[in-house]
Coordinates of C-alpha atoms and ligand atoms in Angstrom, one line a residue:
M1 CA 0.0 0.0 0.0
P2 CA 1.5 3.4 -0.9
A3 CA 2.3 5.8 1.9
Q4 CA -0.2 8.2 3.4
L5 CA 0.9 11.8 2.7
I6 CA 1.5 14.1 5.6
D7 CA -0.1 17.3 4.4
G8 CA 2.2 20.1 5.7
K9 CA 0.0 22.8 4.2
A10 CA -3.0 21.6 6.1
V11 CA -1.1 21.2 9.4
A12 CA 0.5 24.6 8.9
A13 CA -2.9 26.1 8.3
Q14 CA -4.2 24.6 11.5
T15 CA -1.3 26.0 13.4
L16 CA -1.7 29.5 11.9
A17 CA -5.5 29.4 12.7
D18 CA -4.7 28.5 16.3
V19 CA -2.1 31.3 16.7
Q20 CA -4.5 33.7 15.0
A21 CA -7.3 32.8 17.5
Q22 CA -5.0 33.2 20.5
I23 CA -3.8 36.6 19.3
A24 CA -7.4 37.7 18.7
T25 CA -8.4 36.6 22.2
R26 CA -5.5 38.6 23.6
R27 CA -6.3 41.6 21.6
A28 CA -9.9 41.5 22.8
A29 CA -8.5 41.6 26.3
G30 CA -6.7 44.8 25.5
L31 CA -3.2 43.3 24.9
R32 CA -1.1 44.6 22.0
A33 CA -0.4 42.5 18.9
P34 CA 3.0 40.6 18.9
C35 CA 5.6 42.2 16.7
L36 CA 8.3 40.5 14.6
A37 CA 11.2 42.4 13.2
T38 CA 12.9 40.9 10.1
L39 CA 16.4 42.0 8.9
L40 CA 17.3 41.0 5.4
V41 CA 20.8 41.8 4.2
G42 CA 21.6 41.9 0.5
D43 CA 19.5 40.7 -2.5
D44 CA 19.6 36.9 -2.5
P45 CA 16.3 36.1 -4.4
A46 CA 15.5 33.0 -2.3
S47 CA 16.0 34.9 0.9
H48 CA 13.6 37.6 -0.3
V49 CA 10.9 35.0 -1.1
Y50 CA 11.4 33.4 2.4
V51 CA 11.1 36.7 4.2
R52 CA 8.1 37.7 2.1
N53 CA 6.4 34.4 3.1
K54 CA 7.2 35.1 6.8
R55 CA 5.8 38.6 6.6
D56 CA 2.6 37.4 4.7
A57 CA 2.1 34.9 7.5
C58 CA 2.4 37.7 10.1
G59 CA -0.3 39.6 8.3
K60 CA -2.6 36.6 8.3
V61 CA -2.4 35.8 12.0
G62 CA -2.3 39.4 13.3
I63 CA 1.4 39.8 14.1
T64 CA 2.8 43.3 13.4
S65 CA 5.8 42.9 11.0
R66 CA 8.6 45.4 10.9
H67 CA 11.0 44.9 8.0
E68 CA 14.5 46.3 7.3
P69 CA 15.9 45.6 3.9
L70 CA 19.6 46.3 4.2
P71 CA 22.4 46.7 1.6
A72 CA 24.8 43.8 1.0
D73 CA 27.7 46.0 2.0
L74 CA 26.3 46.9 5.4
S75 CA 29.0 46.6 8.0
H76 CA 29.0 43.9 10.7
A77 CA 29.1 46.6 13.4
A78 CA 26.1 48.3 11.9
L79 CA 24.1 45.1 11.9
L80 CA 25.0 44.5 15.5
D81 CA 23.9 48.1 16.3
M82 CA 20.5 47.4 14.6
I83 CA 20.1 44.2 16.7
D84 CA 20.9 46.2 19.9
A85 CA 18.3 48.7 19.0
L86 CA 15.6 46.0 18.4
N87 CA 16.7 44.2 21.6
A88 CA 16.1 47.5 23.6
D89 CA 12.7 48.2 21.9
D90 CA 9.9 47.0 24.2
E91 CA 7.4 46.8 21.3
V92 CA 9.5 44.2 19.4
D93 CA 8.9 40.6 20.5
G94 CA 10.9 38.7 17.9
I95 CA 14.0 39.4 15.9
L96 CA 14.8 37.4 12.8
V97 CA 18.0 37.9 10.8
Q98 CA 17.6 36.0 7.5
F99 CA 20.5 33.7 6.7
P100 CA 22.7 33.2 4.9
L101 CA 24.4 36.6 5.4
P102 CA 27.1 37.9 3.0
S103 CA 30.5 36.4 3.9
H104 CA 31.9 39.4 5.7
F105 CA 29.5 38.8 8.6
N106 CA 30.2 36.6 11.6
T107 CA 27.0 34.6 11.8
T108 CA 27.8 33.2 15.3
E109 CA 28.2 36.7 16.7
V110 CA 25.0 37.8 15.0
I111 CA 23.0 34.9 16.5
E112 CA 24.5 35.5 19.9
R113 CA 23.7 39.3 19.8
I114 CA 19.9 38.7 19.7
L115 CA 18.4 38.5 23.1
P116 CA 17.4 34.9 23.8
T117 CA 13.9 36.1 24.8
K118 CA 13.5 37.5 21.3
D119 CA 15.3 34.7 19.4
V120 CA 12.2 33.4 17.5
D121 CA 14.5 31.3 15.2
G122 CA 15.6 29.4 18.3
F123 CA 19.2 29.5 17.1
H124 CA 20.8 31.2 20.2
P125 CA 23.0 28.9 22.3
Y126 CA 20.7 29.6 25.3
N127 CA 17.7 28.2 23.4
L128 CA 19.6 25.3 22.0
G129 CA 20.9 24.6 25.4
R130 CA 17.5 24.6 26.9
L131 CA 16.3 22.1 24.3
A132 CA 19.3 19.9 25.0
Q133 CA 18.5 20.0 28.7
R134 CA 14.8 19.1 28.1
Q135 CA 13.5 22.5 29.1
P136 CA 12.7 24.1 25.7
V137 CA 11.7 27.7 25.5
L138 CA 12.0 29.0 21.9
R139 CA 12.6 26.0 19.6
P140 CA 14.2 26.0 16.2
C141 CA 11.3 26.3 13.7
T142 CA 11.9 23.5 11.2
P143 CA 12.5 20.7 13.8
Y144 CA 9.6 22.0 15.8
G145 CA 7.5 21.9 12.7
V146 CA 8.6 18.3 12.0
M147 CA 7.5 17.3 15.5
A148 CA 4.1 18.8 14.7
L149 CA 3.9 16.7 11.5
L150 CA 4.9 13.5 13.4
A151 CA 2.2 14.3 16.0
H152 CA -0.3 14.7 13.2
T153 CA 0.2 11.1 12.0
G154 CA -1.2 9.9 15.4
V155 CA 1.6 7.3 15.6
N156 CA 3.1 6.9 19.1
I157 CA 6.8 7.5 18.3
K158 CA 8.1 7.0 21.8
G159 CA 10.8 4.2 21.7
M160 CA 11.0 4.2 17.9
R161 CA 14.3 4.3 16.1
A162 CA 15.0 7.4 14.1
L163 CA 17.8 8.5 11.7
V164 CA 18.4 12.1 11.1
I165 CA 20.6 12.7 8.0
G166 CA 22.3 16.1 8.3
A167 CA 24.0 17.6 11.4
S168 CA 23.6 21.3 10.7
N169 CA 23.3 23.7 13.6
H170 CA 19.9 25.0 12.4
V171 CA 18.1 21.8 11.5
G172 CA 19.9 18.4 11.9
R173 CA 21.3 18.9 15.5
P174 CA 18.1 20.4 17.0
M175 CA 16.1 17.8 15.1
A176 CA 18.0 15.1 17.0
L177 CA 17.4 16.9 20.3
E178 CA 13.6 17.2 19.6
L179 CA 13.4 13.5 18.8
L180 CA 15.4 12.6 21.9
L181 CA 13.0 14.8 24.0
A182 CA 10.1 12.8 22.5
G183 CA 11.7 9.5 23.7
V184 CA 12.9 8.4 20.3
T185 CA 16.1 6.4 19.9
T186 CA 18.0 8.8 17.7
T187 CA 21.0 8.4 15.4
T188 CA 22.5 11.3 13.4
A189 CA 24.2 10.6 10.1
H190 CA 26.6 13.1 8.4
R191 CA 29.3 13.4 5.8
F192 CA 31.5 10.9 7.6
T193 CA 28.8 8.2 8.2
R194 CA 29.7 4.9 6.7
N195 CA 27.1 2.5 5.1
L196 CA 24.3 5.1 5.0
D197 CA 22.1 2.6 3.3
Q198 CA 22.2 0.3 6.4
E199 CA 21.4 3.1 8.7
V200 CA 18.4 4.1 6.6
A201 CA 17.2 0.5 6.4
N202 CA 17.2 0.4 10.2
A203 CA 15.2 3.7 10.7
E204 CA 11.5 3.6 11.6
I205 CA 11.5 7.3 11.3
L206 CA 13.7 8.9 8.6
V207 CA 14.4 12.6 8.5
A208 CA 16.6 13.9 5.7
A209 CA 17.9 17.4 6.0
V210 CA 20.9 17.8 3.8
G211 CA 19.8 19.6 0.6
K212 CA 21.1 17.1 -2.0
P213 CA 18.6 15.6 -4.4
G214 CA 18.8 11.8 -4.7
L215 CA 20.8 11.5 -1.5
V216 CA 18.5 8.7 -0.3
P217 CA 17.3 6.3 -3.0
G218 CA 13.7 5.4 -2.1
A219 CA 14.7 1.7 -2.3
W220 CA 16.7 2.1 0.9
V221 CA 13.6 3.1 3.0
R222 CA 12.5 0.7 5.6
P223 CA 9.0 -0.7 4.8
G224 CA 6.4 1.0 7.0
A225 CA 8.7 3.9 7.9
I226 CA 7.7 7.5 8.6
V227 CA 9.6 9.6 6.1
I228 CA 10.2 13.3 6.6
D229 CA 12.0 15.1 3.7
V230 CA 13.3 18.5 4.9
G231 CA 15.3 19.0 1.7
I232 CA 14.1 21.6 -0.9
N233 CA 16.2 21.4 -4.0
R234 CA 15.4 23.1 -7.4
L235 CA 16.4 20.9 -10.4
A236 CA 17.7 22.3 -13.7
D237 CA 14.2 21.7 -15.2
G238 CA 12.7 23.9 -12.5
R239 CA 11.1 21.1 -10.4
L240 CA 11.4 21.2 -6.6
V241 CA 12.4 17.9 -5.1
G242 CA 13.6 16.7 -1.6
D243 CA 16.6 14.7 -0.6
I244 CA 14.8 11.3 -0.9
T245 CA 13.7 9.8 -4.3
A246 CA 10.0 10.3 -3.7
E247 CA 8.3 7.7 -5.9
A248 CA 10.2 4.7 -4.7
A249 CA 10.0 5.9 -1.1
R250 CA 6.2 6.3 -1.3
A251 CA 5.9 2.7 -2.4
R252 CA 7.6 1.6 0.9
A253 CA 6.9 4.1 3.6
A254 CA 3.7 4.2 5.8
W255 CA 3.8 8.0 6.0
I256 CA 5.7 10.5 3.9
T257 CA 5.9 14.3 3.5
P258 CA 5.6 15.7 0.0
V259 CA 8.1 18.3 -1.4
P260 CA 6.9 21.0 -1.8
G261 CA 4.0 21.1 0.7
G262 CA 5.5 19.1 3.5
V263 CA 8.0 20.6 6.0
G264 CA 8.3 24.0 4.2
P265 CA 5.0 25.5 5.3
M266 CA 5.6 24.3 8.9
T267 CA 8.8 26.4 9.3
V268 CA 6.8 29.6 8.8
A269 CA 3.9 28.4 11.0
M270 CA 6.2 27.6 13.9
L271 CA 7.9 31.0 13.5
M272 CA 4.5 32.6 14.1
R273 CA 3.9 30.3 17.1
N274 CA 7.4 31.3 18.5
T275 CA 6.7 35.0 18.1
L276 CA 3.5 34.7 20.2
T277 CA 5.4 32.5 22.7
A278 CA 8.2 35.1 22.9
Q279 CA 5.7 37.9 23.6
Q280 CA 4.1 35.8 26.3
G281 CA 7.5 35.0 27.8
R282 CA 8.5 38.7 27.9
E283 CA 5.2 39.6 29.5
R284 CA 5.8 37.0 32.3
A285 CA 9.4 38.2 32.8
S286 CA 8.3 41.8 33.1
G287 CA 5.5 40.8 35.6
Ligands
GUN1 N1 17.5 30.8 6.1 C1 17.0 29.6 5.7 N2 16.2 29.1 6.7 C2 16.2 30.1 7.7 C3 15.5 30.1 8.9 O1 14.8 29.3 9.4 N3 15.8 31.3 9.7 C4 16.6 32.2 9.2 N4 16.8 33.3 10.0 N5 17.3 32.2 8.1 C5 17.0 31.1 7.3

């Protein structure tokens, strides 16, 4: 039997509706709308599309969006100054610097400059540390979205064996931490992993987050597995595909995310959730 599709667009729409309803309730009680500031340096076309999608989502759920398009030759010091100003601004709940930044920026310093309470990407070492210590506060959006997709299947994943392919700071590593937190027996594969096919064959949950089309031939997928493809790769003919060969994987998996329309929409939805969570956290902290 072919796999059931995990409809990321539908789950994202549910998440956005829930965030929108919570914001409407708060507004009716006289509280202000949450505010997300986005900083976009340079003119990378994909980054412009991503930021536009994020700002559109803000509009849909009732989050105020502040946007600063910045020139590619902006200095590192000037970007840090802008972050300082947003950190100090009480009306700003979330700060998102779109990555990748041009090469003259020190991305680590940029991430660490954002106040952890406003770090709606969940990339600050404080927020990653909280996730590692099983006390998550603001959680990296893509892995958080994958957990929502897994919950949507209704499968009890506790005790299952997962393989995460990809060990990036922003997706692979926090993905493994989320799965551990959920009681999943978790392995991470990366560029030095030997016999990837055997690791994949062993995985009851497979998450691929590398960004290489065809990295995982569908024939490797364990029959009955839950397959989450985080990769979004544009082929020369214009098609968008994931990291896993979809057709063969669909014939073997029990559940699978489509590309596009799987994980992608969840990242934006969880950013909206995090912006509301950040506002609520800041309210609690200020009494
Ligand atoms: N670039 C690609 N994905 C992301 C993301 O989730 N957050 C930020 N800030 N930049 C990105």
